[in-house]
Amino acid sequence: MKTGRLFTRPLLPWLCGGLLLLLAAGAAPLLWQHETVVQIRVAHSGTNLPDGFYLYQQLSAQGVRIKSITPAGDALVIHFEDEEQSLAAQKVLRRLLPQGFVVAAGPQASQQPRDTNPPTYS
């Protein structure tokens, strides 16, 4: 019988299983995290997007909690923790922004915007 061994062979599968269980429990919240976004686009060419900081101030003043506001090409993308905050923001933004802006729920943050004009090959 060897002494000084910390783990015996029958204990090793249990330790590996426990380690996998701990890793799965740590990763589970990331899988269930749901993030919603609202996109603001310009309806007519020649109009500039609104200032993100101004929008942040106005939404915060109305009690809407924002994770982030980022420019994405020809749109501003506003990220929220949940659908309730997203819907509240859409109401405020539609009142706040003049005609000429499109406010709509956008794709999830993990999705990349699609190119609406695919390249043509000759």
JSON list of C-alpha atoms in Angstrom, two decimals, residues 11-94:
[
{"chain": "A", "resi": 11, "resn": "LEU", "atom": "CA", "xyz": [-12.21, 8.87, -6.15]},
{"chain": "A", "resi": 12, "resn": "LEU", "atom": "CA", "xyz": [-10.90, 10.43, -9.39]},
{"chain": "A", "resi": 13, "resn": "PRO", "atom": "CA", "xyz": [-14.15, 10.02, -11.45]},
{"chain": "A", "resi": 14, "resn": "TRP", "atom": "CA", "xyz": [-16.15, 11.64, -8.63]},
{"chain": "A", "resi": 15, "resn": "LEU", "atom": "CA", "xyz": [-13.78, 14.60, -8.52]},
{"chain": "A", "resi": 16, "resn": "CYS", "atom": "CA", "xyz": [-13.95, 15.05, -12.31]},
{"chain": "A", "resi": 17, "resn": "GLY", "atom": "CA", "xyz": [-17.75, 14.87, -12.18]},
{"chain": "A", "resi": 18, "resn": "GLY", "atom": "CA", "xyz": [-17.87, 17.42, -9.38]},
{"chain": "A", "resi": 19, "resn": "LEU", "atom": "CA", "xyz": [-15.57, 19.74, -11.30]},
{"chain": "A", "resi": 20, "resn": "LEU", "atom": "CA", "xyz": [-17.78, 19.51, -14.41]},
{"chain": "A", "resi": 21, "resn": "LEU", "atom": "CA", "xyz": [-20.85, 20.21, -12.28]},
{"chain": "A", "resi": 22, "resn": "LEU", "atom": "CA", "xyz": [-19.22, 23.33, -10.82]},
{"chain": "A", "resi": 23, "resn": "LEU", "atom": "CA", "xyz": [-18.25, 24.56, -14.29]},
{"chain": "A", "resi": 24, "resn": "ALA", "atom": "CA", "xyz": [-21.78, 23.99, -15.58]},
{"chain": "A", "resi": 25, "resn": "ALA", "atom": "CA", "xyz": [-23.28, 25.83, -12.60]},
{"chain": "A", "resi": 26, "resn": "GLY", "atom": "CA", "xyz": [-20.94, 28.75, -13.21]},
{"chain": "A", "resi": 27, "resn": "ALA", "atom": "CA", "xyz": [-21.77, 28.96, -16.93]},
{"chain": "A", "resi": 28, "resn": "ALA", "atom": "CA", "xyz": [-25.56, 28.58, -16.55]},
{"chain": "A", "resi": 29, "resn": "PRO", "atom": "CA", "xyz": [-26.30, 32.27, -15.80]},
{"chain": "A", "resi": 30, "resn": "LEU", "atom": "CA", "xyz": [-24.49, 33.29, -18.98]},
{"chain": "A", "resi": 31, "resn": "LEU", "atom": "CA", "xyz": [-26.71, 30.97, -21.00]},
{"chain": "A", "resi": 32, "resn": "TRP", "atom": "CA", "xyz": [-29.94, 32.32, -19.49]},
{"chain": "A", "resi": 33, "resn": "GLN", "atom": "CA", "xyz": [-28.97, 35.97, -19.72]},
{"chain": "A", "resi": 34, "resn": "HIS", "atom": "CA", "xyz": [-31.44, 37.75, -21.98]},
{"chain": "A", "resi": 35, "resn": "GLU", "atom": "CA", "xyz": [-30.50, 41.09, -23.43]},
{"chain": "A", "resi": 36, "resn": "THR", "atom": "CA", "xyz": [-32.79, 43.20, -25.56]},
{"chain": "A", "resi": 37, "resn": "VAL", "atom": "CA", "xyz": [-31.86, 46.01, -27.89]},
{"chain": "A", "resi": 38, "resn": "VAL", "atom": "CA", "xyz": [-33.56, 48.97, -29.53]},
{"chain": "A", "resi": 39, "resn": "GLN", "atom": "CA", "xyz": [-32.23, 50.41, -32.76]},
{"chain": "A", "resi": 40, "resn": "ILE", "atom": "CA", "xyz": [-32.62, 54.02, -33.84]},
{"chain": "A", "resi": 41, "resn": "ARG", "atom": "CA", "xyz": [-32.23, 54.59, -37.56]},
{"chain": "A", "resi": 42, "resn": "VAL", "atom": "CA", "xyz": [-32.56, 57.63, -39.79]},
{"chain": "A", "resi": 43, "resn": "ALA", "atom": "CA", "xyz": [-35.61, 57.39, -42.07]},
{"chain": "A", "resi": 44, "resn": "HIS", "atom": "CA", "xyz": [-34.37, 59.95, -44.61]},
{"chain": "A", "resi": 45, "resn": "SER", "atom": "CA", "xyz": [-30.87, 60.48, -45.92]},
{"chain": "A", "resi": 46, "resn": "GLY", "atom": "CA", "xyz": [-29.20, 63.69, -44.89]},
{"chain": "A", "resi": 47, "resn": "THR", "atom": "CA", "xyz": [-30.38, 63.49, -41.28]},
{"chain": "A", "resi": 48, "resn": "ASN", "atom": "CA", "xyz": [-27.84, 62.80, -38.53]},
{"chain": "A", "resi": 49, "resn": "LEU", "atom": "CA", "xyz": [-28.36, 60.32, -35.74]},
{"chain": "A", "resi": 50, "resn": "PRO", "atom": "CA", "xyz": [-29.18, 61.83, -32.34]},
{"chain": "A", "resi": 51, "resn": "ASP", "atom": "CA", "xyz": [-26.45, 62.21, -29.75]},
{"chain": "A", "resi": 52, "resn": "GLY", "atom": "CA", "xyz": [-26.10, 59.05, -27.63]},
{"chain": "A", "resi": 53, "resn": "PHE", "atom": "CA", "xyz": [-25.31, 60.96, -24.44]},
{"chain": "A", "resi": 54, "resn": "TYR", "atom": "CA", "xyz": [-28.42, 63.11, -24.86]},
{"chain": "A", "resi": 55, "resn": "LEU", "atom": "CA", "xyz": [-30.54, 59.97, -25.31]},
{"chain": "A", "resi": 56, "resn": "TYR", "atom": "CA", "xyz": [-28.93, 58.41, -22.24]},
{"chain": "A", "resi": 57, "resn": "GLN", "atom": "CA", "xyz": [-29.77, 61.48, -20.15]},
{"chain": "A", "resi": 58, "resn": "GLN", "atom": "CA", "xyz": [-33.38, 61.62, -21.38]},
{"chain": "A", "resi": 59, "resn": "LEU", "atom": "CA", "xyz": [-34.02, 57.90, -20.85]},
{"chain": "A", "resi": 60, "resn": "SER", "atom": "CA", "xyz": [-32.39, 57.94, -17.42]},
{"chain": "A", "resi": 61, "resn": "ALA", "atom": "CA", "xyz": [-34.55, 60.92, -16.42]},
{"chain": "A", "resi": 62, "resn": "GLN", "atom": "CA", "xyz": [-37.62, 58.83, -17.31]},
{"chain": "A", "resi": 63, "resn": "GLY", "atom": "CA", "xyz": [-36.38, 55.92, -15.13]},
{"chain": "A", "resi": 64, "resn": "VAL", "atom": "CA", "xyz": [-35.25, 53.69, -17.99]},
{"chain": "A", "resi": 65, "resn": "ARG", "atom": "CA", "xyz": [-32.15, 51.65, -17.10]},
{"chain": "A", "resi": 66, "resn": "ILE", "atom": "CA", "xyz": [-29.66, 51.35, -19.97]},
{"chain": "A", "resi": 67, "resn": "LYS", "atom": "CA", "xyz": [-26.72, 48.95, -20.27]},
{"chain": "A", "resi": 68, "resn": "SER", "atom": "CA", "xyz": [-25.05, 50.73, -23.18]},
{"chain": "A", "resi": 69, "resn": "ILE", "atom": "CA", "xyz": [-25.54, 52.85, -26.29]},
{"chain": "A", "resi": 70, "resn": "THR", "atom": "CA", "xyz": [-23.30, 52.09, -29.25]},
{"chain": "A", "resi": 71, "resn": "PRO", "atom": "CA", "xyz": [-23.18, 53.29, -32.85]},
{"chain": "A", "resi": 72, "resn": "ALA", "atom": "CA", "xyz": [-23.52, 50.49, -35.39]},
{"chain": "A", "resi": 73, "resn": "GLY", "atom": "CA", "xyz": [-23.10, 51.73, -38.92]},
{"chain": "A", "resi": 74, "resn": "ASP", "atom": "CA", "xyz": [-26.17, 53.80, -39.75]},
{"chain": "A", "resi": 75, "resn": "ALA", "atom": "CA", "xyz": [-27.91, 53.16, -36.40]},
{"chain": "A", "resi": 76, "resn": "LEU", "atom": "CA", "xyz": [-27.63, 53.66, -32.67]},
{"chain": "A", "resi": 77, "resn": "VAL", "atom": "CA", "xyz": [-28.08, 50.44, -30.71]},
{"chain": "A", "resi": 78, "resn": "ILE", "atom": "CA", "xyz": [-29.28, 50.71, -27.11]},
{"chain": "A", "resi": 79, "resn": "HIS", "atom": "CA", "xyz": [-28.86, 47.61, -24.92]},
{"chain": "A", "resi": 80, "resn": "PHE", "atom": "CA", "xyz": [-31.19, 46.84, -21.99]},
{"chain": "A", "resi": 81, "resn": "GLU", "atom": "CA", "xyz": [-31.29, 44.19, -19.28]},
{"chain": "A", "resi": 82, "resn": "ASP", "atom": "CA", "xyz": [-34.88, 43.15, -19.95]},
{"chain": "A", "resi": 83, "resn": "GLU", "atom": "CA", "xyz": [-37.84, 43.53, -22.28]},
{"chain": "A", "resi": 84, "resn": "GLU", "atom": "CA", "xyz": [-39.71, 45.83, -19.88]},
{"chain": "A", "resi": 85, "resn": "GLN", "atom": "CA", "xyz": [-36.97, 48.48, -20.03]},
{"chain": "A", "resi": 86, "resn": "SER", "atom": "CA", "xyz": [-36.79, 48.12, -23.81]},
{"chain": "A", "resi": 87, "resn": "LEU", "atom": "CA", "xyz": [-40.53, 48.75, -24.23]},
{"chain": "A", "resi": 88, "resn": "ALA", "atom": "CA", "xyz": [-40.41, 51.75, -21.89]},
{"chain": "A", "resi": 89, "resn": "ALA", "atom": "CA", "xyz": [-37.49, 53.18, -23.87]},
{"chain": "A", "resi": 90, "resn": "GLN", "atom": "CA", "xyz": [-39.32, 52.75, -27.17]},
{"chain": "A", "resi": 91, "resn": "LYS", "atom": "CA", "xyz": [-42.26, 54.78, -25.84]},
{"chain": "A", "resi": 92, "resn": "VAL", "atom": "CA", "xyz": [-39.99, 57.57, -24.59]},
{"chain": "A", "resi": 93, "resn": "LEU", "atom": "CA", "xyz": [-37.91, 57.65, -27.77]},
{"chain": "A", "resi": 94, "resn": "ARG", "atom": "CA", "xyz": [-40.94, 57.84, -30.04]}
]
